[in-house]
Short mmCIF file of C-alpha atoms and ligand atoms in Angstrom, two decimals:
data_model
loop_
_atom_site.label_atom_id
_atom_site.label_comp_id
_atom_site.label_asym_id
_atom_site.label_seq_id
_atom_site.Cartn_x
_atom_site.Cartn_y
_atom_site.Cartn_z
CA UNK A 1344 4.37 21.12 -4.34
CA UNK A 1345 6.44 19.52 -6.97
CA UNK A 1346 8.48 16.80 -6.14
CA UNK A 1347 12.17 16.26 -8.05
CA UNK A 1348 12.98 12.92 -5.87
CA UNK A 1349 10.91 9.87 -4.72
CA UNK A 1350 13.02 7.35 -2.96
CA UNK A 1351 11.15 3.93 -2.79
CA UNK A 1352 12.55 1.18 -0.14
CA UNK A 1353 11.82 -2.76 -1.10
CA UNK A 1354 12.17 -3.38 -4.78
CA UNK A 1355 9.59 -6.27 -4.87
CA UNK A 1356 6.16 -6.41 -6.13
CA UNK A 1357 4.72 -2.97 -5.07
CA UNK A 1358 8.35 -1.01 -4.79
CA UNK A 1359 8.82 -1.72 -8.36
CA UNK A 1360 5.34 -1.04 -9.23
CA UNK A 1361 5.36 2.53 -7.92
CA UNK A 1362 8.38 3.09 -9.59
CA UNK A 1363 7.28 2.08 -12.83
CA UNK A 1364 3.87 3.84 -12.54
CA UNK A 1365 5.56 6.78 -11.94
CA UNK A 1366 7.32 7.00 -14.79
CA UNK A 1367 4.33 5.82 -17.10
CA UNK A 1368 2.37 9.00 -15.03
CA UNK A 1369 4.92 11.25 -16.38
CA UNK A 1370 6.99 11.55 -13.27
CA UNK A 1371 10.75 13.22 -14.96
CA UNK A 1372 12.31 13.78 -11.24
CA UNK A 1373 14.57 11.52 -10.09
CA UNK A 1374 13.74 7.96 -8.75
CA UNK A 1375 15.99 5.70 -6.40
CA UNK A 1376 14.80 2.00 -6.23
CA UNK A 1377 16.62 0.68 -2.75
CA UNK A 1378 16.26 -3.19 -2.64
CA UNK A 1379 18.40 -5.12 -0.08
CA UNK A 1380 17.99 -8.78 -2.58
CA UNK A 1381 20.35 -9.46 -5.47
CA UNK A 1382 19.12 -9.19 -9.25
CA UNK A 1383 16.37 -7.74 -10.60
CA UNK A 1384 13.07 -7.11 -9.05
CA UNK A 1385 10.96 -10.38 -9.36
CA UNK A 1386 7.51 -11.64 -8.73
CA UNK A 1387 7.28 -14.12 -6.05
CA UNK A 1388 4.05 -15.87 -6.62
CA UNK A 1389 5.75 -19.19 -8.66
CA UNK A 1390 8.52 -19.25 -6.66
CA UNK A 1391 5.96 -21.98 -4.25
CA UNK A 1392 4.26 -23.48 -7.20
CA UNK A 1393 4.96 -23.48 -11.60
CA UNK A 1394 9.04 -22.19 -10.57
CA UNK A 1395 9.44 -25.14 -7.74
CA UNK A 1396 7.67 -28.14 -10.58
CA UNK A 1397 10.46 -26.08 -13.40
CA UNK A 1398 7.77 -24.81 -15.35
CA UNK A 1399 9.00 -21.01 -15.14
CA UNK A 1400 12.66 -20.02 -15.09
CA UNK A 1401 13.63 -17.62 -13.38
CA UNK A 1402 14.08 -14.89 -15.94
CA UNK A 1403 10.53 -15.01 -16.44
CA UNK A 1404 10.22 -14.09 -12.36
CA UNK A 1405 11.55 -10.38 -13.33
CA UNK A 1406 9.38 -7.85 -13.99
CA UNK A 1407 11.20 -6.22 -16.36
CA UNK A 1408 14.87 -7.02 -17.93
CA UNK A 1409 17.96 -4.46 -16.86
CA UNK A 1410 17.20 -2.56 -19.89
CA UNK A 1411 14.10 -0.93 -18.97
CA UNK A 1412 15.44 0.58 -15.45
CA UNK A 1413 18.69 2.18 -17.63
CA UNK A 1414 16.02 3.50 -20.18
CA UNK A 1415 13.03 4.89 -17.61
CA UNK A 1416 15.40 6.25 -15.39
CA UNK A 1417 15.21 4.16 -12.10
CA UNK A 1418 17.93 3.98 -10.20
CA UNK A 1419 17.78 0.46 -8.81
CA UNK A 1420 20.07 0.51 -6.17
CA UNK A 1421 21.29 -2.88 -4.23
CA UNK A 1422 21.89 -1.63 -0.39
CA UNK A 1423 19.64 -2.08 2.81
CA UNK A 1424 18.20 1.05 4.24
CA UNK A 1425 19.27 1.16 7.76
CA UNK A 1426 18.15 4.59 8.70
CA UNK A 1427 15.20 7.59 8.14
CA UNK A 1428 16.58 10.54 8.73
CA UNK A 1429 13.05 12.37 8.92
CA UNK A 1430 14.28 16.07 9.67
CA UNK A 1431 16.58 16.00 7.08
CA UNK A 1432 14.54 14.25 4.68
CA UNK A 1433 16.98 11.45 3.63
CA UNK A 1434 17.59 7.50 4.27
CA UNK A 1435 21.07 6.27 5.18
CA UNK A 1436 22.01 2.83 3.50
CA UNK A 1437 24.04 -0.19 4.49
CA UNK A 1438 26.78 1.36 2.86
CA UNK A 1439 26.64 4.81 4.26
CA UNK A 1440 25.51 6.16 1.11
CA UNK A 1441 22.82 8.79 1.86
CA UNK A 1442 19.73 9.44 -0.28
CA UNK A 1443 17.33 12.42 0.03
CA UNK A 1444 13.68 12.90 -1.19
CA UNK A 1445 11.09 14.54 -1.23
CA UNK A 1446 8.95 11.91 -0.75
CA UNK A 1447 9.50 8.03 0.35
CA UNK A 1448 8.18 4.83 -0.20
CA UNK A 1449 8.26 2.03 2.24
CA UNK A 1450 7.50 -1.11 0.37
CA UNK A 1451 10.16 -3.13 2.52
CA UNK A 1452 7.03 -6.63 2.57
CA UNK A 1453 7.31 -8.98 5.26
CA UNK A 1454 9.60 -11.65 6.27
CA UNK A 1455 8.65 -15.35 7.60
CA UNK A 1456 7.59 -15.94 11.02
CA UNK A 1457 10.08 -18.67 12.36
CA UNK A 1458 9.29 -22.05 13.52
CA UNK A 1459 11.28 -21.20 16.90
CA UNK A 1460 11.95 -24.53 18.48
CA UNK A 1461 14.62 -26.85 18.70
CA UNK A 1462 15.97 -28.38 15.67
CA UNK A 1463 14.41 -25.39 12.94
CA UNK A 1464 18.20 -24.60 11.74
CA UNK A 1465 19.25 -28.33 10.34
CA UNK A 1466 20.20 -28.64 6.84
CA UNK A 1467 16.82 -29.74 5.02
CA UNK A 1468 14.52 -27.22 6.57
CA UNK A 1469 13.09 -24.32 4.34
CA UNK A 1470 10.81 -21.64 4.38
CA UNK A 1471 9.63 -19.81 1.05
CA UNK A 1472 10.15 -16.45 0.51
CA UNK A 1473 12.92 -15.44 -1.68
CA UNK A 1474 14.28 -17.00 -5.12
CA UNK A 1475 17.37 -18.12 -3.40
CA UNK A 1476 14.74 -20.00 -0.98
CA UNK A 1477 12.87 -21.51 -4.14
CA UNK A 1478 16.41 -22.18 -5.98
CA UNK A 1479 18.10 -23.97 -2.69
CA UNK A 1480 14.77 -25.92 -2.58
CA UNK A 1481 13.95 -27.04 -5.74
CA UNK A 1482 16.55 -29.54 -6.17
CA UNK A 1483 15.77 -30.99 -2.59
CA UNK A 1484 12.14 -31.21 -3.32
CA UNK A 1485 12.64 -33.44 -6.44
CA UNK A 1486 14.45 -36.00 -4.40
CA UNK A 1487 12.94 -35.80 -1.32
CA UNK A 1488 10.93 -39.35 -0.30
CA UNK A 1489 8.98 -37.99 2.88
CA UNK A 1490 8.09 -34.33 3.00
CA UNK A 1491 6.74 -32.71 5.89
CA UNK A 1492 4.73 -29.22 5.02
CA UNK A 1493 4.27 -27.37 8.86
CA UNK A 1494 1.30 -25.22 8.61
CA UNK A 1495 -1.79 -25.69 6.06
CA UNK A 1496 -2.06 -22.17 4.77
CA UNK A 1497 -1.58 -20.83 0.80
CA UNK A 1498 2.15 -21.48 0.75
CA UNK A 1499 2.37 -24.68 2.75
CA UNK A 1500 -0.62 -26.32 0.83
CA UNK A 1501 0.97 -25.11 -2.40
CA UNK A 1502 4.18 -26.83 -1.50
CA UNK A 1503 1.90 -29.82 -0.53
CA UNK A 1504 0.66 -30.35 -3.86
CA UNK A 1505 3.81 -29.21 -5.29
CA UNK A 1506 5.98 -32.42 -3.43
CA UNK A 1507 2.46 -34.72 -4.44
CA UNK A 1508 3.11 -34.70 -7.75
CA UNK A 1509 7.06 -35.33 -7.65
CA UNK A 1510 5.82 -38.21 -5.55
CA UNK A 1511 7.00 -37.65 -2.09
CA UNK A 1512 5.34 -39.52 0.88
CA UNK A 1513 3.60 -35.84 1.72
CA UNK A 1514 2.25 -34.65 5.83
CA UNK A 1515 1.12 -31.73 6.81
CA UNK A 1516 0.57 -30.81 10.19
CA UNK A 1517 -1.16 -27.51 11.74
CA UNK A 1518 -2.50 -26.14 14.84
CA UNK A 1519 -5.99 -25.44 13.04
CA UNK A 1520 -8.67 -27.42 12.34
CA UNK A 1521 -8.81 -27.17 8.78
CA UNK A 1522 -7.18 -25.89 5.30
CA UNK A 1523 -6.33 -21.88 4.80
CA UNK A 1524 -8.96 -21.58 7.90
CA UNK A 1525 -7.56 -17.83 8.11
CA UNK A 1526 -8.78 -16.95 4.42
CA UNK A 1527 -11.41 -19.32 3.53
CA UNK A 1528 -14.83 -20.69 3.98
CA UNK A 1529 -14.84 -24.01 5.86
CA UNK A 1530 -17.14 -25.16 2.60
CA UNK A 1531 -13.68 -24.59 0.67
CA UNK A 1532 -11.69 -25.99 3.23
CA UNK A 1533 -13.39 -29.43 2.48
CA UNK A 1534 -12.62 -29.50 -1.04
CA UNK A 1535 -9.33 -28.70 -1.23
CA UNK A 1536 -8.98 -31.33 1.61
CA UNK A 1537 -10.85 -33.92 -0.52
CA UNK A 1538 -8.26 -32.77 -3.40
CA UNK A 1539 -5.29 -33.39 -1.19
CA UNK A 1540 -5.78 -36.30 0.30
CA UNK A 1541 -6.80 -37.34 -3.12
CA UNK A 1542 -3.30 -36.79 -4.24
CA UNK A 1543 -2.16 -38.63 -1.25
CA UNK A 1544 -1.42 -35.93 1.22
CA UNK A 1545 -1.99 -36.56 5.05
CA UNK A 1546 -2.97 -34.11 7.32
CA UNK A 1547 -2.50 -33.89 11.05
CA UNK A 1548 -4.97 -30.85 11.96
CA UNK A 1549 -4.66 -29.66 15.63
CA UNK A 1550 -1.43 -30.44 16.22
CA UNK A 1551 1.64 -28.65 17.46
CA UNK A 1552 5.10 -29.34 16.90
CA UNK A 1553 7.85 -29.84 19.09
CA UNK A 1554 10.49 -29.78 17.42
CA UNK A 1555 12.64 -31.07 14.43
CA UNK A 1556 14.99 -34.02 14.78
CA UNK A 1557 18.26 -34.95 12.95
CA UNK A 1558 20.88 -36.39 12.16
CA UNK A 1559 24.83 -35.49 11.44
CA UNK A 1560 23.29 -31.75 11.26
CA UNK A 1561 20.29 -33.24 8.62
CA UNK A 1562 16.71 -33.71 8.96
CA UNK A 1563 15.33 -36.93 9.61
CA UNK A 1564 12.15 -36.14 11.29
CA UNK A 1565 9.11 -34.05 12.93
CA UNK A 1566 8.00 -34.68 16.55
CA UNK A 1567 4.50 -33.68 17.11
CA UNK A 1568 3.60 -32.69 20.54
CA UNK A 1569 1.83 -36.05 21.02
CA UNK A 1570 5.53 -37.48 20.82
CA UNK A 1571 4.41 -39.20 17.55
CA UNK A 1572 7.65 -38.60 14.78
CA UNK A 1573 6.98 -38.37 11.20
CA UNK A 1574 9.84 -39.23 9.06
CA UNK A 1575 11.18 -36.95 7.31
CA UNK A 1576 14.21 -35.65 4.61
CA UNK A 1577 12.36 -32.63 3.82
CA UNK A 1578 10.74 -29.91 5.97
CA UNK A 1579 8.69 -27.16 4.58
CA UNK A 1580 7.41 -24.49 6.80
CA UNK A 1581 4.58 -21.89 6.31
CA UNK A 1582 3.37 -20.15 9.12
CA UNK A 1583 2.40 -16.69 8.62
CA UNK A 1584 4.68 -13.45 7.90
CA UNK A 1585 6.07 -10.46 10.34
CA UNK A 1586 5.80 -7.48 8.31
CA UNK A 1587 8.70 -5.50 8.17
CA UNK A 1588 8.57 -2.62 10.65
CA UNK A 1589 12.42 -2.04 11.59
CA UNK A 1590 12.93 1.17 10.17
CA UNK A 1591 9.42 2.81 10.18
CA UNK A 1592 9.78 1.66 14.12
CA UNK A 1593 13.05 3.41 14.78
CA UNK A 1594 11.90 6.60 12.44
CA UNK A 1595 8.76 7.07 14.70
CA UNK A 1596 6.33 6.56 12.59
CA UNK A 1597 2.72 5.04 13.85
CA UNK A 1598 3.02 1.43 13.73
CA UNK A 1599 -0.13 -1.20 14.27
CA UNK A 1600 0.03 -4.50 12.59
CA UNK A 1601 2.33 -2.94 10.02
CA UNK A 1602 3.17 0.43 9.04
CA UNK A 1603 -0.15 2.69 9.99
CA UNK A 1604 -1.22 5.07 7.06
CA UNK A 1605 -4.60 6.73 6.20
CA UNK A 1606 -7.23 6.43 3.58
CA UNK A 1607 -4.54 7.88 1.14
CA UNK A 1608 -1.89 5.20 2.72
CA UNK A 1609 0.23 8.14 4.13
CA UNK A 1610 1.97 7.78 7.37
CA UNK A 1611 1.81 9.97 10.32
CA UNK A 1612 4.58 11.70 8.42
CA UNK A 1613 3.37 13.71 5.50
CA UNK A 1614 6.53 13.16 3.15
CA UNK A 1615 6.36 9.20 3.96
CA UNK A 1616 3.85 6.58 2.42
CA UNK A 1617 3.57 3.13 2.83
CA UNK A 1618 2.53 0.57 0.65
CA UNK A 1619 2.12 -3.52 -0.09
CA UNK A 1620 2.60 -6.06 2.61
CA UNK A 1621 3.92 -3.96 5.16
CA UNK A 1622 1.04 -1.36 5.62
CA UNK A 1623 -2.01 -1.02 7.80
CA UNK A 1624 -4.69 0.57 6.15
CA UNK A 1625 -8.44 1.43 6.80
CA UNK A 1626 -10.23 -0.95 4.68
CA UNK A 1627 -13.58 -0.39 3.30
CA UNK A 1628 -14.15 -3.87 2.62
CA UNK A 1629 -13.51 -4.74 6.62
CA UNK A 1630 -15.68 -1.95 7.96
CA UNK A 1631 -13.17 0.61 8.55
CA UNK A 1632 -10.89 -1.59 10.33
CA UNK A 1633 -7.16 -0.82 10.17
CA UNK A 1634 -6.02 -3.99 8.34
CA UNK A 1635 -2.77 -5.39 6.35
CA UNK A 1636 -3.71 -7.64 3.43
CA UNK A 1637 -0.35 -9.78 1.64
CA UNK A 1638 -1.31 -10.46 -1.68
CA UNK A 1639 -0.11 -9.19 -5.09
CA UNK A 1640 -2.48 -7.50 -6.24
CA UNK A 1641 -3.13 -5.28 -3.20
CA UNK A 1642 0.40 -4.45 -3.55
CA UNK A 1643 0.02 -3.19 -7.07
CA UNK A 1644 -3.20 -1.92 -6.66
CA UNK A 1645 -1.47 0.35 -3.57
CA UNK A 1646 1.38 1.09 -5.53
CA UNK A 1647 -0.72 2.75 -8.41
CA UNK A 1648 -2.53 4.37 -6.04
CA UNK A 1649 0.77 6.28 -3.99
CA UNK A 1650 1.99 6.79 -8.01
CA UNK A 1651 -1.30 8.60 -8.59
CA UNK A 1652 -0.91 10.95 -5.35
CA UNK A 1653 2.75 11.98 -6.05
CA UNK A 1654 1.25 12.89 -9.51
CA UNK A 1655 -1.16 15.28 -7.81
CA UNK A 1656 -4.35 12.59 -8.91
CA UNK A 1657 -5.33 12.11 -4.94
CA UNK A 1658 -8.22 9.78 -3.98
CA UNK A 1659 -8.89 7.33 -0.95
CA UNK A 1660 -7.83 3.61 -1.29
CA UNK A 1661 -10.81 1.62 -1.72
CA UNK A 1662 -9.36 -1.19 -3.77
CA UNK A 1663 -11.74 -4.40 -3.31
CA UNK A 1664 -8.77 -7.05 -2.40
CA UNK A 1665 -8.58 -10.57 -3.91
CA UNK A 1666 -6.46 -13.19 -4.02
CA UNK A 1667 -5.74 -16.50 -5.26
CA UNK A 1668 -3.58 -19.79 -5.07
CA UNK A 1669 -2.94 -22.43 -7.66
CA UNK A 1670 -2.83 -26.33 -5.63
CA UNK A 1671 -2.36 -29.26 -8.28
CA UNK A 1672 -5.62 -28.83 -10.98
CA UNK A 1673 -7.58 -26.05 -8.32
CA UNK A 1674 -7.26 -22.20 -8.73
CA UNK A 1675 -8.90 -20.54 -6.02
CA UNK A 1676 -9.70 -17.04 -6.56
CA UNK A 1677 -11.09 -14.85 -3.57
CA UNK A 1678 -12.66 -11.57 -4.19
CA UNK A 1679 -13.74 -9.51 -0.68
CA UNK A 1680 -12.52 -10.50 2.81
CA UNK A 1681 -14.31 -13.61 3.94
CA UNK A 1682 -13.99 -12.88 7.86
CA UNK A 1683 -16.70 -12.17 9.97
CA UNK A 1684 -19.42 -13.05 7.41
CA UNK A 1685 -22.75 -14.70 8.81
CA UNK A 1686 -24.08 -17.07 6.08
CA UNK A 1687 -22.93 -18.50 2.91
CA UNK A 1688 -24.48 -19.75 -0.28
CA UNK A 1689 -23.19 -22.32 -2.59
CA UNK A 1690 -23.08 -22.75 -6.15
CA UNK A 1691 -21.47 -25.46 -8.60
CA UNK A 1692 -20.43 -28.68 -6.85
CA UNK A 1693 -17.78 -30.09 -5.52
CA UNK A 1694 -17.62 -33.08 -6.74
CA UNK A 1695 -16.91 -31.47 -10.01
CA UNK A 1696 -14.14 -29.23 -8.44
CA UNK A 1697 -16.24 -26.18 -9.54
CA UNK A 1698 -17.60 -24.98 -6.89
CA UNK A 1699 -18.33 -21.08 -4.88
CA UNK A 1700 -19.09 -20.18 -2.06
CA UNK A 1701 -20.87 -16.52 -1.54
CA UNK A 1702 -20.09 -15.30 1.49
CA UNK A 1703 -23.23 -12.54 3.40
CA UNK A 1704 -22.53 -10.47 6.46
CA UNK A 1705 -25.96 -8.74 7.41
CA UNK A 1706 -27.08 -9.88 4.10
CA UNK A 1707 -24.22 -7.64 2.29
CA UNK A 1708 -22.52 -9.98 0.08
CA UNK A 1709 -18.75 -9.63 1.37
CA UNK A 1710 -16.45 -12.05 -0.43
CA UNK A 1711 -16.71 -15.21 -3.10
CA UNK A 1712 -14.79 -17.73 -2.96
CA UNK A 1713 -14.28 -19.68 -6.74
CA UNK A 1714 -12.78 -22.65 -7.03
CA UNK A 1715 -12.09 -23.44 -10.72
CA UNK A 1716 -14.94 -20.38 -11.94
CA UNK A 1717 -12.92 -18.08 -13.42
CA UNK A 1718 -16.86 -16.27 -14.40
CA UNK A 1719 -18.00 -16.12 -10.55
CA UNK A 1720 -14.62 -14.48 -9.50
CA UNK A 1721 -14.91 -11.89 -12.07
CA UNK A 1722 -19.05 -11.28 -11.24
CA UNK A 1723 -17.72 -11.16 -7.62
CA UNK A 1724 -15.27 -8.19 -7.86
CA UNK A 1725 -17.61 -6.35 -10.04
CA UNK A 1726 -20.34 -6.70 -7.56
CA UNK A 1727 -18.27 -5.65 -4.42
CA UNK A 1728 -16.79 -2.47 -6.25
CA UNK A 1729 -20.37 -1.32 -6.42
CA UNK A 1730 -23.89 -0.68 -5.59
CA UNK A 1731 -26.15 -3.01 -6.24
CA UNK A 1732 -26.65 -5.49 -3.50
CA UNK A 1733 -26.97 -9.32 -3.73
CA UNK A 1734 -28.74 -10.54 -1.25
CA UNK A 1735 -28.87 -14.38 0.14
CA UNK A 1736 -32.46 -14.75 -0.93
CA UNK A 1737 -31.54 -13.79 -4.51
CA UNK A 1738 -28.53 -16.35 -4.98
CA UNK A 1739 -30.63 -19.12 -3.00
CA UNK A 1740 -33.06 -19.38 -6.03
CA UNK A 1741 -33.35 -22.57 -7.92
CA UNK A 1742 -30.50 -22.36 -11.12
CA UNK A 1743 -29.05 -18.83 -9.78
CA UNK A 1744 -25.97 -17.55 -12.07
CA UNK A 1745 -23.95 -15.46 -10.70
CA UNK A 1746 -22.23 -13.91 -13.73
CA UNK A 1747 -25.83 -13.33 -15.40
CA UNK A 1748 -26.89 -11.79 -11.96
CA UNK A 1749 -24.15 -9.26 -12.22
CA UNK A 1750 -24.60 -8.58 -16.24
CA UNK A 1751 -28.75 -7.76 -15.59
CA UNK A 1752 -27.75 -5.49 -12.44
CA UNK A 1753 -25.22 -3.15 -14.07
CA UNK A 1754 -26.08 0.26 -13.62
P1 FAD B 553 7.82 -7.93 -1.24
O1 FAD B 553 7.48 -8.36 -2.62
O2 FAD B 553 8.13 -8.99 -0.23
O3 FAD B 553 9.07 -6.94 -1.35
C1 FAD B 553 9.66 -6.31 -0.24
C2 FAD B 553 11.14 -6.14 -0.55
O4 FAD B 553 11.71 -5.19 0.32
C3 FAD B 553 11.94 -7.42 -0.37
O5 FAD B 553 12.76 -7.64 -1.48
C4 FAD B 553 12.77 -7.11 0.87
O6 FAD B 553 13.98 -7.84 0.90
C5 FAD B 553 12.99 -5.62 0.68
N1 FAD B 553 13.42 -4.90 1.89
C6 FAD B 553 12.92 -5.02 3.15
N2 FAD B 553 13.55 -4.18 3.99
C7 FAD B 553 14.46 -3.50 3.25
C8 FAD B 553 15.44 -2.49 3.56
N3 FAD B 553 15.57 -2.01 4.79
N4 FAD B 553 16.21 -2.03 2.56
C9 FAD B 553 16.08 -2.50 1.30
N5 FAD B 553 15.18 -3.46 0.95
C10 FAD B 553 14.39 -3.94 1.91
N6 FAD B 553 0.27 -13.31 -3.44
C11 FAD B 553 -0.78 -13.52 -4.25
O7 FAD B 553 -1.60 -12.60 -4.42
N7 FAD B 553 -0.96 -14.72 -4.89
C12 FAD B 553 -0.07 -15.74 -4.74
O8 FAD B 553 -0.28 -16.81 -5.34
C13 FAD B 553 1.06 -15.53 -3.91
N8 FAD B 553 1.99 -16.51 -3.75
C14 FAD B 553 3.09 -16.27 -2.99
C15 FAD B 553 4.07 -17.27 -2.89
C16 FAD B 553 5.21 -17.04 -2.12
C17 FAD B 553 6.26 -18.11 -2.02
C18 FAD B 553 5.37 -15.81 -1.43
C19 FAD B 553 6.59 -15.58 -0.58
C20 FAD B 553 4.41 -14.83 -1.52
C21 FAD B 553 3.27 -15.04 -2.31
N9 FAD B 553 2.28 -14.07 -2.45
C22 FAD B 553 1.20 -14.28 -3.25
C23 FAD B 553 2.37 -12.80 -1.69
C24 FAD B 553 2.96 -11.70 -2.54
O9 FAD B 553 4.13 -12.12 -3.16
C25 FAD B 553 3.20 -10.48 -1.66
O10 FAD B 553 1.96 -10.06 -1.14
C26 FAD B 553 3.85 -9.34 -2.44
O11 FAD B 553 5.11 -9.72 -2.91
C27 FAD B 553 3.96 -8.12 -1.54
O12 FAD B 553 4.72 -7.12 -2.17
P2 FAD B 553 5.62 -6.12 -1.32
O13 FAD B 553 6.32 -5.29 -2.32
O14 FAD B 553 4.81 -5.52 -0.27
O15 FAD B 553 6.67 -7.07 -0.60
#
């Protein structure tokens, strides 16, 4: 069937992308780009690290200037879907304006989980999610004397390192045991603790808070739930995302951890896709498992992928995901999904802040982790888009290289 009208809802990372690669496809029906933010569509990586320290302004964030919607034909339109009319084949927008298609996008991301105790709405608390987030903040974290970063995942540590080196007193406190211990190897972990504390960060690791204290409607402070009270002006919290399910939810379509879609990231209704942070997809890379990755390149990756299928170019999603986070002088890069693996192998050192961990379920290599080796994360993608195998015994031999493992293998 040819289609004359693709609405897309969410104009971040993977809304815009689909609408873009649709156009570069050759797509010449129409295409409405509903985002419920102001501006232009923008990337959101910096806006926790380079955009916070003023090393990007923000009309660098935007994917592409006001020009190129006007010239490709997108109609970026700032509203909030409130309603999928499914029968009818339309969605019904903040302000009543109705928009049908023949085939919709959900790209609407995820929002911040909430700290939810007492004291999480005075004036000096922040989470990170939007530009206005990173713009109220960035003036706050330059004079800010004692930070205190709640939760020591990518956005919190980023913030961490971020309030270091504008020379805040800097503490982070999380209910784990260790750094990014959803994402990473505990190998990692210790190095980018080292790194921290090295840059005089303090971490208080299995602890919860209580809540946030203040003063004349300002934060002064952070009560742990061993009653001890870190001072503080600033408070920066990080502790996971809720994807966005709202409308999906009311329309009736399948929901589990996110918007459910197949292999082809359709929902359970044929003229509806999802895509980016808010879908649930069968991964190939976690054995099948329905599973919702948040990272940018997943959401592009997906994106592409939907553009493809409305161009009648239909395969199955098997993008390998990675991701990666920038912390003071360490880029991490993660290629594969490092959960559930069963032994590890490491190469570089750590003392030298170049340093990988390889990551073996079953003796399948499923993930590396890179830390500053930029050549291993690019050996590792290769190797888990295809046949063949690395095996533990292989990269425990004296001197092993990675990349030159993965140059002699190509088939
Ligand atoms: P989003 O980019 O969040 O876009 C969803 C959009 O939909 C939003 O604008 C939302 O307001 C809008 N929307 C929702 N509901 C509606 C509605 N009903 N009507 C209209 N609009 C709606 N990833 C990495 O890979 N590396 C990084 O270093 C990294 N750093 C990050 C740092 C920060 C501070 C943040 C917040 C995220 C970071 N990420 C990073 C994650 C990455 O940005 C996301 O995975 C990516 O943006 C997901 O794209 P998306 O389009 O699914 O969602």
């Amino acid at each position: 069937m040819t289609l004359s009208s693709v609405v897309i809802v969410g104009a971040g990372q993977a809304g815009f992308q689909v609408a873009a690669s649709l156009r570069q496809g050759g797509f010449a029906g129409k295409i409405s780009l509903v985002g419920d933010e102001p501006g232009l569509p923008y990337q959101r990586p910096p806006l926790s690290k380079a955009y916070l320290l003023g090393k990007i302004k923000a009309e660098n964030l935007f994917f592409r200037p006001a020009a190129f919607f006007d010239e490709q034909q997108i109609d970026l339109i700032h509203d909030k879907a409130v309603l999928i009319d499914r029968q009818n084949q339309r969605v019904v927008l903040e302000s009543e304006k109705a928009l049908e298609y023949d085939h919709l996008v959900l790209a609407t991301g995820a929002h911040n989980r909430a700290l939810s105790i007492p004291g999480e709405h005075l004036e000096g608390v922040f989470g990170i999610k939007t530009l206005a987030d990173a713009d109220a903040l960035a003036p706050r974290a330059k004079a800010a004397r004692n930070v205190v970063v709640i939760g020591c995942g990518f956005i919190g540590l980023e913030f961490a390192a971020v309030a270091a080196a504008q020379e805040a007193s800097v503490q982070v406190i999380d209910r784990g045991e260790r750094l990014m211990a959803r994402a990473i190897s505990p190998q990692m972990s210790e190095l980018f603790l080292k790194a921290h504390e090295s840059w005089g960060v303090k971490f208080h690791f299995s602890q919860a808070v209580d809540q946030i204290i203040g003063e004349n409607g300002k934060v002064t402070g952070v009560e742990k739930a061993d009653g001890e009270v870190l001072p503080a002006d600033l408070v920066v919290y990080g502790i996971g995302v809720i994807p966005n399910i709202t409308l999906a939810t009311e329309a009736g379509l399948e929901i589990e951890n996110g918007i459910k879609v197949d292999a082809h990231l359709l929902t359970n209704d044929p003229h509806i896709s999802a895509i980016g942070d808010v879908a649930c997809f069968p991964c190939i890379h976690n054995q099948g498992e329905h599973t919702r990755i948040e990272s940018v390149p997943n959401a592009m990756d997906q994106a592409r992928a939907v553009s493809a299928r409305l161009l009648g170019k239909a395969t199955p999603f098997v993008s390998t995901p990675w991701f990666w986070t920038d912390q003071g002088n360490l880029k991490l890069q993660i290629v594969g999904l490092s959960t559930g693996y069963d032994s590890t192998v490491t190469l570089g050192s750590m003392e030298t802040d170049q340093f990988s961990v390889l990551c073996f379920r079953r003796d399948h290599l499923v993930a590396v982790e890179s830390c500053n080796r930029p050549g291993d994360h690019l050996a590792g993608k290769k190797l888990l888009s295809r046949p063949p195998e690395l095996t533990p015994r292989e990269a425990r031999k004296p001197d092993f290289d990675l990349k030159a493992w993965e140059v002699a293998h190509r088939s």
